[in-house]
PDB file of C-alpha atoms in Angstrom:
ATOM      1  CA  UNK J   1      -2.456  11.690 -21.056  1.00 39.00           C
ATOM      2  CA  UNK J   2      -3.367   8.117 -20.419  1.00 39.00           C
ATOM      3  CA  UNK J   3      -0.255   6.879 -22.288  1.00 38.00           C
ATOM      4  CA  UNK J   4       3.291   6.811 -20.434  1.00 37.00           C
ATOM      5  CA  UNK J   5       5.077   9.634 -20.976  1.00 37.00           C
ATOM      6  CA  UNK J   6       8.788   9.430 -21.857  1.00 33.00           C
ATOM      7  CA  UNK J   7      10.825   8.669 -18.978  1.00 31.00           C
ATOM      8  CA  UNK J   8      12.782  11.790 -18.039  1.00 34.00           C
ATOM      9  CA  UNK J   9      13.982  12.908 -14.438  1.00 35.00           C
ATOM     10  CA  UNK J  10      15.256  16.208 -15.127  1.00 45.00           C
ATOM     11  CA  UNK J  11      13.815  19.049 -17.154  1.00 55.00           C
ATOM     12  CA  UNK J  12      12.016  18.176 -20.465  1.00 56.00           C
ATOM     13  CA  UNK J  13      12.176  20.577 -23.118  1.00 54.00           C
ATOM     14  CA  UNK J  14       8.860  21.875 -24.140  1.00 50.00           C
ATOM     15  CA  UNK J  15       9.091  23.007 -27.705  1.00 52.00           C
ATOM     16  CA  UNK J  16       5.616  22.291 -28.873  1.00 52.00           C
ATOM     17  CA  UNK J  17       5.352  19.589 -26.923  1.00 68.00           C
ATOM     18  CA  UNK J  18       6.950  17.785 -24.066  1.00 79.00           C
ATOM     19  CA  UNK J  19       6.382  14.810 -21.595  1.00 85.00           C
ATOM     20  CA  UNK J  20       8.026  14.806 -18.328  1.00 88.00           C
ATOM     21  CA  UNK J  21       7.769  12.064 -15.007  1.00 88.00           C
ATOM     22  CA  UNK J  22       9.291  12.374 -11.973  1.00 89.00           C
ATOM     23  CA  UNK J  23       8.737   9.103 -10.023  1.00 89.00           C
ATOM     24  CA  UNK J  24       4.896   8.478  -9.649  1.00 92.00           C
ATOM     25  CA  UNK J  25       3.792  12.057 -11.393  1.00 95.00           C
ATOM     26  CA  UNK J  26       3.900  12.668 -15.292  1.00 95.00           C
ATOM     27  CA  UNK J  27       3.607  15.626 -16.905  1.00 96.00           C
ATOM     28  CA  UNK J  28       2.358  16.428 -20.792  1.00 95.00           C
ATOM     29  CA  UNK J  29       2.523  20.145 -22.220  1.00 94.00           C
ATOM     30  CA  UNK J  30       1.016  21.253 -25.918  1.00 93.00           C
ATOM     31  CA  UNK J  31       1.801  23.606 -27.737  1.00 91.00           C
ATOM     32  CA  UNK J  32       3.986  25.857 -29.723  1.00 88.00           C
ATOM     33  CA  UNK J  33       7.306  27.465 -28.772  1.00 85.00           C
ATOM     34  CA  UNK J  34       6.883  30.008 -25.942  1.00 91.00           C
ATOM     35  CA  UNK J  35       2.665  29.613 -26.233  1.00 93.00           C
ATOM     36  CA  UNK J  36       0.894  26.662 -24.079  1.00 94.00           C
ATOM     37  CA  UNK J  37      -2.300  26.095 -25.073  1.00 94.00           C
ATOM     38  CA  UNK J  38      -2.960  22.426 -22.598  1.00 95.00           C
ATOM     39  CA  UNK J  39      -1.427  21.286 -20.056  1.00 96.00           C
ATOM     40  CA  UNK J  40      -2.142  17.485 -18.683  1.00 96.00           C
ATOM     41  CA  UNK J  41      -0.456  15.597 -15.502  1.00 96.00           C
ATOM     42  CA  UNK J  42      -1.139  12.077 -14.064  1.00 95.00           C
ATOM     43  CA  UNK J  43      -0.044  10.733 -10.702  1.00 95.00           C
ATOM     44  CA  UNK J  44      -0.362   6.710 -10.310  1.00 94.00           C
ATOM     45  CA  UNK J  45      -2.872   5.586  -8.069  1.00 92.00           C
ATOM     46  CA  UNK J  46      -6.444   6.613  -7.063  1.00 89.00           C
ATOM     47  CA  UNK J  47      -7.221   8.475  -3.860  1.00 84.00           C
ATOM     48  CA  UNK J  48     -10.018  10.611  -1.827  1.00 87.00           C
ATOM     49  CA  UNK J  49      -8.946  14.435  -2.131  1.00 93.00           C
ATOM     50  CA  UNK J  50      -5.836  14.252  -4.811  1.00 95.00           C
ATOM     51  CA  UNK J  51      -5.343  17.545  -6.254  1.00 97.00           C
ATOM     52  CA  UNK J  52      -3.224  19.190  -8.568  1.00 97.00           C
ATOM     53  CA  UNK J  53      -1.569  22.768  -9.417  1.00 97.00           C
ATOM     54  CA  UNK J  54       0.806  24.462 -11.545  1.00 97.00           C
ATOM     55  CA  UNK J  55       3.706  25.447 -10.586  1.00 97.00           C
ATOM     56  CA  UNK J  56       6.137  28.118 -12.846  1.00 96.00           C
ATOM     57  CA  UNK J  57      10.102  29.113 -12.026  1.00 96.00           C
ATOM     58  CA  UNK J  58      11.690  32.161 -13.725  1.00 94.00           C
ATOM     59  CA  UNK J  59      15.091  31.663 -15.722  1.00 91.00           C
ATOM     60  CA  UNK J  60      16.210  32.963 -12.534  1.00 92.00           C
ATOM     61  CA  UNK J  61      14.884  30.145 -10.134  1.00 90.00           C
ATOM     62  CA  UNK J  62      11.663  32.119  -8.512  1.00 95.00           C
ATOM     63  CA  UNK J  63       9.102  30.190  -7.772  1.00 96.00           C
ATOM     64  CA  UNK J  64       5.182  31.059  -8.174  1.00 96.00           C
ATOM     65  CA  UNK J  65       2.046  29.222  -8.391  1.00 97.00           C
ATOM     66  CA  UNK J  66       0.156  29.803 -11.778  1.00 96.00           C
ATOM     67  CA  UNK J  67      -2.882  28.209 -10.761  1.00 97.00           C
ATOM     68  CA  UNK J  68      -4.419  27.270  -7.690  1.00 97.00           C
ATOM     69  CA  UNK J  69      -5.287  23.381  -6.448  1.00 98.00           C
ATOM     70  CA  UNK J  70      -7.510  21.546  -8.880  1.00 97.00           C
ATOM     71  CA  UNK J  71      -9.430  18.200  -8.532  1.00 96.00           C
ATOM     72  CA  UNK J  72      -8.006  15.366 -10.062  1.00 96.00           C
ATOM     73  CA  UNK J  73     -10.235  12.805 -11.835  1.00 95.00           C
ATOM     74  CA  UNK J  74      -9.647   9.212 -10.963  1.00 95.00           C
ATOM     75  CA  UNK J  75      -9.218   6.820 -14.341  1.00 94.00           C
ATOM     76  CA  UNK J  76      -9.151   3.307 -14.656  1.00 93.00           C
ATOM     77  CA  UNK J  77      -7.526   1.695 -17.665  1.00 87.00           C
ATOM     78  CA  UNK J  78      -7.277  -2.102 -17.709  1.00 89.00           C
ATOM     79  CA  UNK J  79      -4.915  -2.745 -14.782  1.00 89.00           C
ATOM     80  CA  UNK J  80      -3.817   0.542 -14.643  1.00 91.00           C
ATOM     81  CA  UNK J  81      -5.390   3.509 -11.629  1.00 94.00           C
ATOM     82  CA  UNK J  82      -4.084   7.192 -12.578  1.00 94.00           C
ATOM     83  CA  UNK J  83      -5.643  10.747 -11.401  1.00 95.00           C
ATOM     84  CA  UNK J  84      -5.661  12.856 -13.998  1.00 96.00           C
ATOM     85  CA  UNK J  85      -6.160  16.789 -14.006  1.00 97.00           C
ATOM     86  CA  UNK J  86      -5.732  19.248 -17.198  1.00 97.00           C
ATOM     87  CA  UNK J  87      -5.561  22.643 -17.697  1.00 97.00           C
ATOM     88  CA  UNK J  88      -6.583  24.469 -21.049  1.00 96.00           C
ATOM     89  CA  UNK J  89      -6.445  28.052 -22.154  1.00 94.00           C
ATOM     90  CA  UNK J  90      -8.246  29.293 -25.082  1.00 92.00           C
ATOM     91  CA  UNK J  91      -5.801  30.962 -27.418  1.00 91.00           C
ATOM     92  CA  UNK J  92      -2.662  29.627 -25.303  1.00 93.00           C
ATOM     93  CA  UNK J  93      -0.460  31.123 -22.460  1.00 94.00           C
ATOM     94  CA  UNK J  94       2.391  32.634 -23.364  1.00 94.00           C
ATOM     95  CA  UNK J  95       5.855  32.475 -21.249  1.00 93.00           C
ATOM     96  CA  UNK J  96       9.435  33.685 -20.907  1.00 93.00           C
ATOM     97  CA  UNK J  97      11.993  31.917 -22.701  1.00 92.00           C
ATOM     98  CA  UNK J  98      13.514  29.452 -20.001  1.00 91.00           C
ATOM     99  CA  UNK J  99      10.617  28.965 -17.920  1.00 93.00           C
ATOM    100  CA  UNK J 100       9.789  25.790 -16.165  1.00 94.00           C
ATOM    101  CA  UNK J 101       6.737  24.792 -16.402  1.00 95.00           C
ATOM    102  CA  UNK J 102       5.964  21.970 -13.435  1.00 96.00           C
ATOM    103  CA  UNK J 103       3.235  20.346 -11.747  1.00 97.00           C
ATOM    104  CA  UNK J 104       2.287  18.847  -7.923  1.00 96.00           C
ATOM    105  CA  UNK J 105      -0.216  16.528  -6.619  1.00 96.00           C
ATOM    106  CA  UNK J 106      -0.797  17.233  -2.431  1.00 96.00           C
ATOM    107  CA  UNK J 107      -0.568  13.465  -1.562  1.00 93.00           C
ATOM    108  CA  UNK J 108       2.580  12.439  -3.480  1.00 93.00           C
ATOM    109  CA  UNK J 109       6.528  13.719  -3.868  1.00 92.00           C
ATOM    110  CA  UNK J 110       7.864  14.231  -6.984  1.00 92.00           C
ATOM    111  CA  UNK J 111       7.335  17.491  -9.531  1.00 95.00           C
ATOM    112  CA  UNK J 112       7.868  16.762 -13.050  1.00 96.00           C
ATOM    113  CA  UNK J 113       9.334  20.136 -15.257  1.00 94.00           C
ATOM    114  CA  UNK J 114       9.158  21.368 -19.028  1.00 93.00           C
ATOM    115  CA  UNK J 115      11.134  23.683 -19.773  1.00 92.00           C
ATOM    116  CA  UNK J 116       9.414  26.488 -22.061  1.00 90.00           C
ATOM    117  CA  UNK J 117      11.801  27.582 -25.294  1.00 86.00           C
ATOM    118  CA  UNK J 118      11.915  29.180 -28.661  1.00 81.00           C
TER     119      UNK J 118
END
């Protein structure tokens, strides 16, 4: 989570696993074909009240919030400030083929995708 992810602007597939940014926001999903068992996300920079949530769209484009704001954690590693929130579910979520799995922070643009697949 720490590490930069791979540098990708448009939907990341995430069989097993995937890394996504989308300019200051990164995204990092585990785990195995249609079943997500952690999700991680980074934003650069430190700041008071950064949160997080997760965000899901259908094959079909709807939109819905699978989980509600979280607080993110502020991490310092050498020169480098990120905020860092995770998500983990014991025994994995499962989720249609073709669904986007994508995350936003409430103080910067951007919302990095993976896109969940057989």
């Amino acid at each position: 989570m720490l590490t930069a992810a791979a540098l990708v602007f448009a939907a990341a597939p995430a069989y097993a696993d995937a890394k996504a940014e989308d300019g200051r926001i990164g995204l990092s999903v585990y785990g195995k074909g249609l079943r997500v068992n952690d999700v991680g996300a980074h934003m650069e920079g430190h700041g008071t009240g950064v949160r997080a949530r997760l965000i899901t769209y259908t094959p079909k484009g709807y939109r819905s919030e699978l989980t509600g704001w979280k607080d993110a954690t502020p991490v310092t590693a050498a020169l480098t400030k990120l905020s860092t929130v995770g998500w983990k579910w014991k025994g994995g979520k499962t989720f249609p083929h073709g669904t986007k799995l994508c995350v936003e922070f409430n103080t910067v643009s951007g919302e990095p995708c993976a896109v969940i697949h057989r």
